[in-house]
XYZ file of N, CA and C in Angstrom:
477
model
N 0.797 -1.279 -0.080
C 0.014 0.041 0.055
C 0.914 1.161 -0.017
N 0.675 2.060 -0.857
C 1.530 3.387 -1.066
C 1.035 4.322 0.276
N 2.047 5.187 0.503
C 1.664 6.025 1.690
C 0.898 7.198 1.091
N -0.018 7.688 2.156
C -1.098 8.733 1.824
C -0.233 9.990 1.153
N -0.755 10.624 0.277
C -0.144 12.076 -0.015
C -0.538 13.197 0.805
N 0.348 13.818 1.061
C -0.046 14.912 2.181
C -1.110 15.770 1.629
N -2.071 16.189 2.399
C -3.388 16.836 2.015
C -3.822 17.652 3.169
N -4.226 18.902 3.027
C -4.899 19.525 4.066
C -6.057 20.363 3.485
N -7.109 20.563 4.099
C -8.361 21.317 3.418
C -7.997 22.735 3.316
N -8.965 23.416 2.705
C -8.537 24.950 2.614
C -8.243 25.638 3.850
N -7.351 26.541 3.774
C -6.895 27.458 4.810
C -7.830 28.631 5.200
N -8.355 28.952 4.434
C -9.091 30.349 4.374
C -10.408 30.096 5.179
N -11.325 30.863 4.764
C -12.641 30.791 5.297
C -13.724 30.273 4.611
N -13.360 29.913 3.394
C -14.551 29.520 2.259
C -14.561 28.051 2.177
N -15.736 27.486 2.102
C -15.912 26.131 1.797
C -15.584 25.785 0.369
N -14.819 24.780 -0.008
C -14.441 24.450 -1.267
C -14.854 23.060 -1.676
N -15.363 23.067 -2.949
C -15.830 21.710 -3.531
C -14.445 21.085 -4.023
N -14.233 19.859 -3.544
C -13.078 19.165 -3.845
C -13.299 17.872 -4.455
N -12.669 17.659 -5.647
C -12.836 16.343 -6.332
C -12.400 15.165 -5.543
N -13.264 14.154 -5.486
C -12.866 12.959 -4.766
C -12.400 11.923 -5.792
N -11.696 10.863 -5.291
C -11.281 9.844 -6.151
C -9.858 10.015 -6.673
N -9.122 11.180 -6.253
C -7.758 11.302 -6.602
C -6.933 10.985 -5.375
N -7.107 12.003 -4.214
C -6.400 11.706 -2.941
C -7.075 10.859 -1.914
N -8.314 10.971 -2.086
C -9.259 10.251 -1.146
C -10.545 10.007 -1.668
N -11.266 9.053 -1.354
C -12.732 8.956 -1.599
C -13.348 9.266 -0.071
N -14.754 9.505 -0.357
C -15.355 10.198 0.934
C -16.382 8.949 1.061
N -16.658 8.628 2.327
C -17.706 7.644 2.650
C -18.761 8.336 3.594
N -20.082 8.640 3.059
C -20.901 9.427 3.557
C -21.948 8.409 4.412
N -22.194 8.639 5.591
C -23.023 7.900 6.593
C -23.964 8.776 7.269
N -25.188 8.325 7.164
C -26.291 9.170 7.967
C -25.807 9.263 9.357
N -26.114 10.551 10.033
C -25.851 10.781 11.388
C -26.398 9.600 12.361
N -27.467 9.266 12.051
C -28.097 8.013 12.917
C -27.047 6.881 13.061
N -26.273 6.759 12.336
C -25.429 5.570 12.458
C -23.858 6.148 12.795
N -23.574 7.197 12.276
C -22.292 7.832 12.312
C -21.979 8.169 13.863
N -22.713 8.682 14.628
C -22.343 9.216 15.854
C -21.662 8.128 16.772
N -22.293 6.872 16.728
C -21.424 5.676 17.466
C -20.056 5.455 16.801
N -20.228 5.473 15.523
C -18.941 5.046 14.891
C -17.827 6.078 15.229
N -17.766 7.495 15.332
C -16.984 8.195 15.927
C -16.301 7.625 17.283
N -17.131 7.323 18.046
C -16.544 6.868 19.449
C -15.921 5.437 19.090
N -16.499 4.516 18.263
C -16.058 3.147 18.004
C -14.543 3.278 17.451
N -14.322 4.232 16.478
C -13.146 4.346 15.752
C -12.087 5.076 16.550
N -12.644 5.745 17.445
C -11.605 6.541 18.258
C -10.303 7.035 17.505
N -9.147 6.777 18.098
C -7.827 7.083 17.453
C -7.575 6.270 16.119
N -8.354 5.344 15.716
C -8.044 4.656 14.515
C -8.598 5.446 13.348
N -9.429 6.425 13.649
C -10.098 7.298 12.755
C -9.391 8.498 12.116
N -9.781 8.671 10.795
C -9.024 10.012 10.317
C -9.899 11.120 10.415
N -9.866 11.849 9.474
C -10.624 13.217 9.563
C -12.123 13.030 9.320
N -13.096 13.637 9.778
C -14.498 13.515 9.466
C -15.217 14.867 9.334
N -15.872 14.904 8.118
C -16.637 16.030 7.802
C -18.148 15.851 8.327
N -18.537 16.818 9.116
C -20.116 16.764 9.592
C -20.678 17.853 8.828
N -21.716 17.323 8.120
C -22.721 18.099 7.351
C -24.103 18.169 7.893
N -24.505 19.003 8.587
C -25.851 19.133 9.354
C -26.836 19.543 8.268
N -26.644 19.876 7.208
C -27.452 20.248 6.184
C -28.193 18.834 5.664
N -27.312 17.931 5.386
C -27.829 16.527 4.952
C -27.790 15.518 6.016
N -27.520 15.971 7.307
C -27.532 14.913 8.600
C -26.704 13.788 8.148
N -25.342 14.042 7.852
C -24.558 13.024 7.458
C -23.012 13.432 7.994
N -22.114 12.487 8.054
C -20.655 12.622 8.282
C -20.141 11.862 7.218
N -18.925 12.402 6.781
C -17.916 11.860 5.792
C -16.799 11.409 6.351
N -16.179 10.233 6.071
C -14.890 9.795 6.423
C -14.190 9.953 5.046
N -12.829 10.120 5.079
C -12.123 10.169 3.924
C -11.232 8.810 4.058
N -11.154 8.015 2.931
C -10.525 6.947 2.908
C -9.811 6.793 1.658
N -8.729 6.023 1.509
C -7.863 5.953 0.190
C -8.687 5.585 -1.039
N -8.583 6.144 -2.049
C -9.231 5.935 -3.202
C -9.545 4.450 -3.599
N -10.640 3.962 -3.768
C -10.968 2.542 -4.088
C -11.310 1.886 -3.120
N -10.572 2.131 -1.653
C -10.593 1.408 -0.652
C -11.955 0.587 -0.139
N -13.157 1.411 -0.419
C -14.349 1.111 -0.134
C -15.355 0.634 -1.078
N -14.642 0.500 -2.211
C -15.518 0.039 -3.307
C -16.011 -1.588 -3.157
N -17.115 -1.949 -3.438
C -17.606 -3.285 -3.308
C -17.902 -3.751 -1.938
N -18.175 -2.638 -1.200
C -18.862 -3.036 0.365
C -20.170 -3.537 0.261
N -20.899 -3.236 -0.949
C -22.159 -3.792 -1.075
C -23.186 -3.435 0.020
N -23.167 -2.449 0.679
C -24.143 -1.862 1.626
C -25.267 -1.039 0.831
N -26.392 -1.110 1.347
C -27.436 -0.362 0.989
C -27.150 1.332 0.971
N -27.732 2.124 0.063
C -27.347 3.500 0.113
C -28.070 4.065 1.239
N -29.030 3.281 2.190
C -29.526 3.534 3.237
C -28.558 3.897 4.398
N -27.463 3.099 4.184
C -26.418 2.902 5.332
C -25.185 3.825 4.934
N -24.889 3.778 3.637
C -23.584 4.489 3.162
C -23.606 4.847 1.702
N -22.995 5.775 1.153
C -22.698 6.301 0.073
C -21.311 6.468 -0.248
N -20.798 5.899 -1.134
C -19.233 6.047 -1.329
C -19.126 7.017 -2.519
N -18.352 7.983 -2.291
C -17.997 9.217 -3.151
C -16.760 9.086 -3.788
N -16.491 8.665 -5.040
C -15.271 8.484 -5.686
C -15.111 9.327 -6.910
N -14.416 8.866 -7.869
C -14.371 9.714 -9.075
C -15.540 10.303 -9.723
N -15.417 11.474 -10.117
C -16.533 12.037 -10.860
C -17.550 12.643 -9.649
N -16.944 12.809 -8.475
C -17.927 13.301 -7.503
C -17.055 14.377 -6.856
N -17.857 15.318 -6.234
C -17.293 16.389 -5.301
C -17.958 16.392 -4.029
N -17.113 16.860 -3.190
C -17.323 16.954 -1.758
C -17.184 18.370 -1.299
N -18.096 18.944 -0.568
C -17.784 20.282 0.071
C -17.129 20.184 1.159
N -15.818 20.931 1.325
C -14.747 20.717 2.211
C -14.731 21.912 3.041
N -14.831 21.971 4.252
C -14.819 23.079 5.331
C -13.409 23.620 5.209
N -13.128 24.848 5.688
C -11.908 25.163 6.071
C -11.341 24.341 7.217
N -10.034 24.382 7.363
C -9.439 23.419 8.290
C -9.578 23.845 9.630
N -10.059 25.168 10.155
C -10.132 25.625 11.381
C -11.583 25.576 11.803
N -12.413 25.231 10.944
C -14.065 24.992 11.270
C -14.239 23.920 11.957
N -14.531 23.999 13.232
C -14.798 22.726 13.953
C -16.092 22.816 14.914
N -16.524 23.928 15.020
C -17.859 24.195 15.860
C -18.669 25.236 15.459
N -19.957 25.216 15.494
C -20.828 26.279 15.507
C -21.330 26.631 13.766
N -20.816 25.657 12.954
C -21.244 25.745 11.778
C -22.096 24.438 11.093
N -22.887 24.536 10.217
C -23.696 23.409 9.544
C -22.642 22.591 8.703
N -21.538 23.077 8.176
C -20.524 22.285 7.598
C -19.174 22.581 8.321
N -18.689 21.425 9.051
C -17.416 21.647 9.965
C -16.827 20.343 9.979
N -15.672 20.346 10.630
C -14.907 19.163 10.963
C -15.392 18.657 12.324
N -15.891 17.155 12.194
C -16.209 16.694 13.430
C -14.919 16.104 14.292
N -14.003 15.862 13.144
C -12.536 15.471 13.518
C -11.671 16.045 12.366
N -10.952 17.042 12.962
C -10.159 17.849 12.052
C -9.076 16.950 11.586
N -8.682 17.243 10.276
C -7.353 16.612 9.860
C -6.236 17.394 10.146
N -5.158 16.439 10.303
C -3.748 16.930 10.304
C -2.817 16.721 9.256
N -1.641 17.156 9.124
C -0.848 17.169 8.050
C -0.573 15.635 7.834
N -0.585 14.914 8.779
C -0.073 13.488 8.746
C -1.312 12.473 8.977
N -2.480 12.748 9.393
C -3.516 11.850 9.691
C -4.792 12.527 9.243
N -5.396 12.069 7.883
C -6.745 12.497 7.391
C -7.330 11.288 6.889
N -6.687 10.089 6.620
C -7.600 8.943 6.204
C -7.806 8.192 7.315
N -9.163 7.399 7.010
C -9.485 6.209 7.742
C -9.261 5.109 7.378
N -8.782 3.996 7.866
C -8.643 2.785 7.254
C -10.007 2.142 6.904
N -10.216 1.827 5.635
C -11.495 1.365 5.129
C -12.171 0.008 5.807
N -11.139 -0.708 6.158
C -11.506 -1.959 6.906
C -12.185 -1.670 8.341
N -11.570 -0.862 9.092
C -11.863 -0.385 10.410
C -13.129 0.625 10.238
N -13.555 1.187 9.070
C -14.649 2.047 9.126
C -15.796 1.103 8.705
N -15.446 0.188 7.786
C -16.661 -0.806 7.434
C -16.957 -1.657 8.758
N -16.051 -2.067 9.604
C -16.450 -2.830 10.993
C -17.182 -1.945 11.718
N -16.877 -0.585 11.978
C -17.455 0.150 12.739
C -19.044 0.408 12.234
N -19.076 0.539 10.886
C -20.253 0.947 10.332
C -21.235 -0.381 10.444
N -20.659 -1.645 10.282
C -21.442 -2.809 10.351
C -21.867 -3.053 11.759
N -21.053 -2.786 12.638
C -21.675 -2.653 14.181
C -22.625 -1.749 14.478
N -22.557 -0.520 14.065
C -23.576 0.356 14.284
C -24.844 0.198 13.609
N -24.953 -0.426 12.415
C -26.209 -0.810 11.808
C -26.794 -1.896 12.616
N -26.129 -2.788 13.204
C -26.713 -3.852 14.064
C -27.378 -3.169 15.280
N -26.745 -2.271 15.945
C -27.003 -1.648 17.243
C -28.177 -0.734 16.921
N -28.235 -0.044 15.853
C -29.331 0.944 15.593
C -30.462 0.368 15.061
N -30.314 -0.593 13.982
C -31.378 -1.172 13.302
C -31.660 -2.540 13.507
N -30.840 -3.139 14.371
C -30.912 -4.615 14.643
C -30.193 -5.691 13.672
N -30.002 -6.737 13.943
C -29.104 -7.712 13.008
C -29.812 -7.855 11.966
N -28.886 -7.863 10.749
C -29.345 -8.227 9.306
C -29.555 -9.923 9.441
N -30.539 -10.339 8.618
C -30.890 -11.781 8.595
C -29.639 -12.647 8.047
N -28.767 -12.033 7.368
C -27.698 -12.742 6.737
C -26.527 -11.807 6.628
N -25.182 -12.334 6.593
C -24.232 -11.457 6.330
C -24.233 -11.003 5.008
N -23.609 -9.812 4.719
C -23.901 -9.120 3.245
C -24.616 -8.136 3.009
N -24.746 -7.724 1.691
C -25.600 -6.658 1.376
C -27.137 -7.188 1.455
N -27.973 -6.476 1.694
C -29.345 -6.696 1.680
C -29.674 -6.801 0.210
N -30.567 -7.961 -0.143
C -30.904 -8.070 -1.714
C -31.861 -6.942 -1.982
N -31.807 -6.593 -3.372
C -32.828 -5.650 -3.817
C -33.817 -6.335 -4.561
N -35.176 -6.309 -4.485
C -36.077 -7.029 -5.064
C -37.048 -5.798 -5.694
N -37.402 -6.041 -6.879
C -38.063 -5.089 -7.727
C -39.537 -5.992 -7.945
N -40.686 -5.408 -7.763
C -41.897 -5.904 -8.020
C -42.051 -6.030 -9.617
N -42.108 -7.168 -10.060
C -42.576 -7.441 -11.406
C -43.932 -8.233 -11.713
N -45.042 -7.718 -11.186
C -46.257 -8.244 -11.350
C -47.056 -8.527 -12.562
N -47.983 -9.121 -12.489
C -48.790 -9.282 -13.831
C -49.318 -8.016 -14.215
N -49.588 -7.780 -15.647
C -50.111 -6.611 -15.914
C -51.470 -6.444 -15.476
N -52.001 -5.241 -15.029
C -53.293 -4.984 -14.462
C -54.254 -4.627 -15.713
N -55.440 -5.291 -15.723
C -56.345 -4.892 -16.653
C -57.639 -4.263 -16.205
N -58.366 -3.669 -16.871
C -59.702 -3.164 -16.282
C -60.640 -4.244 -15.723
N -60.402 -5.381 -16.401
C -61.252 -6.431 -15.796
C -60.937 -6.929 -14.451
N -59.704 -6.514 -14.138
C -59.272 -6.949 -12.624
C -59.997 -6.392 -11.698
N -60.710 -5.036 -11.912
C -61.317 -4.357 -11.107
C -62.668 -4.308 -11.044
N -63.413 -5.624 -11.645
C -64.818 -5.857 -11.566
C -65.494 -5.214 -12.801
N -66.800 -5.047 -12.689
C -67.583 -4.540 -14.040
C -67.131 -3.056 -13.908
N -67.274 -2.725 -15.387
C -66.895 -1.383 -15.778
C -68.053 -0.423 -15.293
N -67.672 0.773 -14.775
C -68.759 1.836 -14.510
C -68.870 2.790 -15.554
N -68.147 2.610 -16.654
C -68.222 3.693 -17.626
C -69.622 3.678 -18.325
N -69.982 4.945 -18.745
C -71.261 4.893 -19.417
C -71.102 4.779 -20.814
N -72.081 4.124 -21.585
C -71.941 3.961 -23.121
C -72.089 5.098 -23.950
């Protein structure tokens, strides 16, 4: 595994849209699950953006390291290539709707994807209860028989 490229967020006072997928990917988790993850990861976690607009927290991970997790978008969204993330200035840590829940440092901003996945899996079970089987929940689409007017009984149309 190659070492992380040094990176710091904007130094000024302005939020910047930053392309994901090159230096880091972002893992967006609803606050419902994310709050417990912060405590669970502790010092193993990297920088975390708190977005009170979307009620989500964003962890920064190595590009591609969270691909293939197979979790429902209800639990997580992976933001990689061709996506942008609103990044607050480095000193914005409280009193704002977009701020750092865990500020980055020059040497520590990435969270190991395997530790993040384990923390998320644990929080899903704590908040939502155990899933019936390991792995992603299956997606089922309803593909029923076509409905015809005869299915609703006699017609009420006037001749």
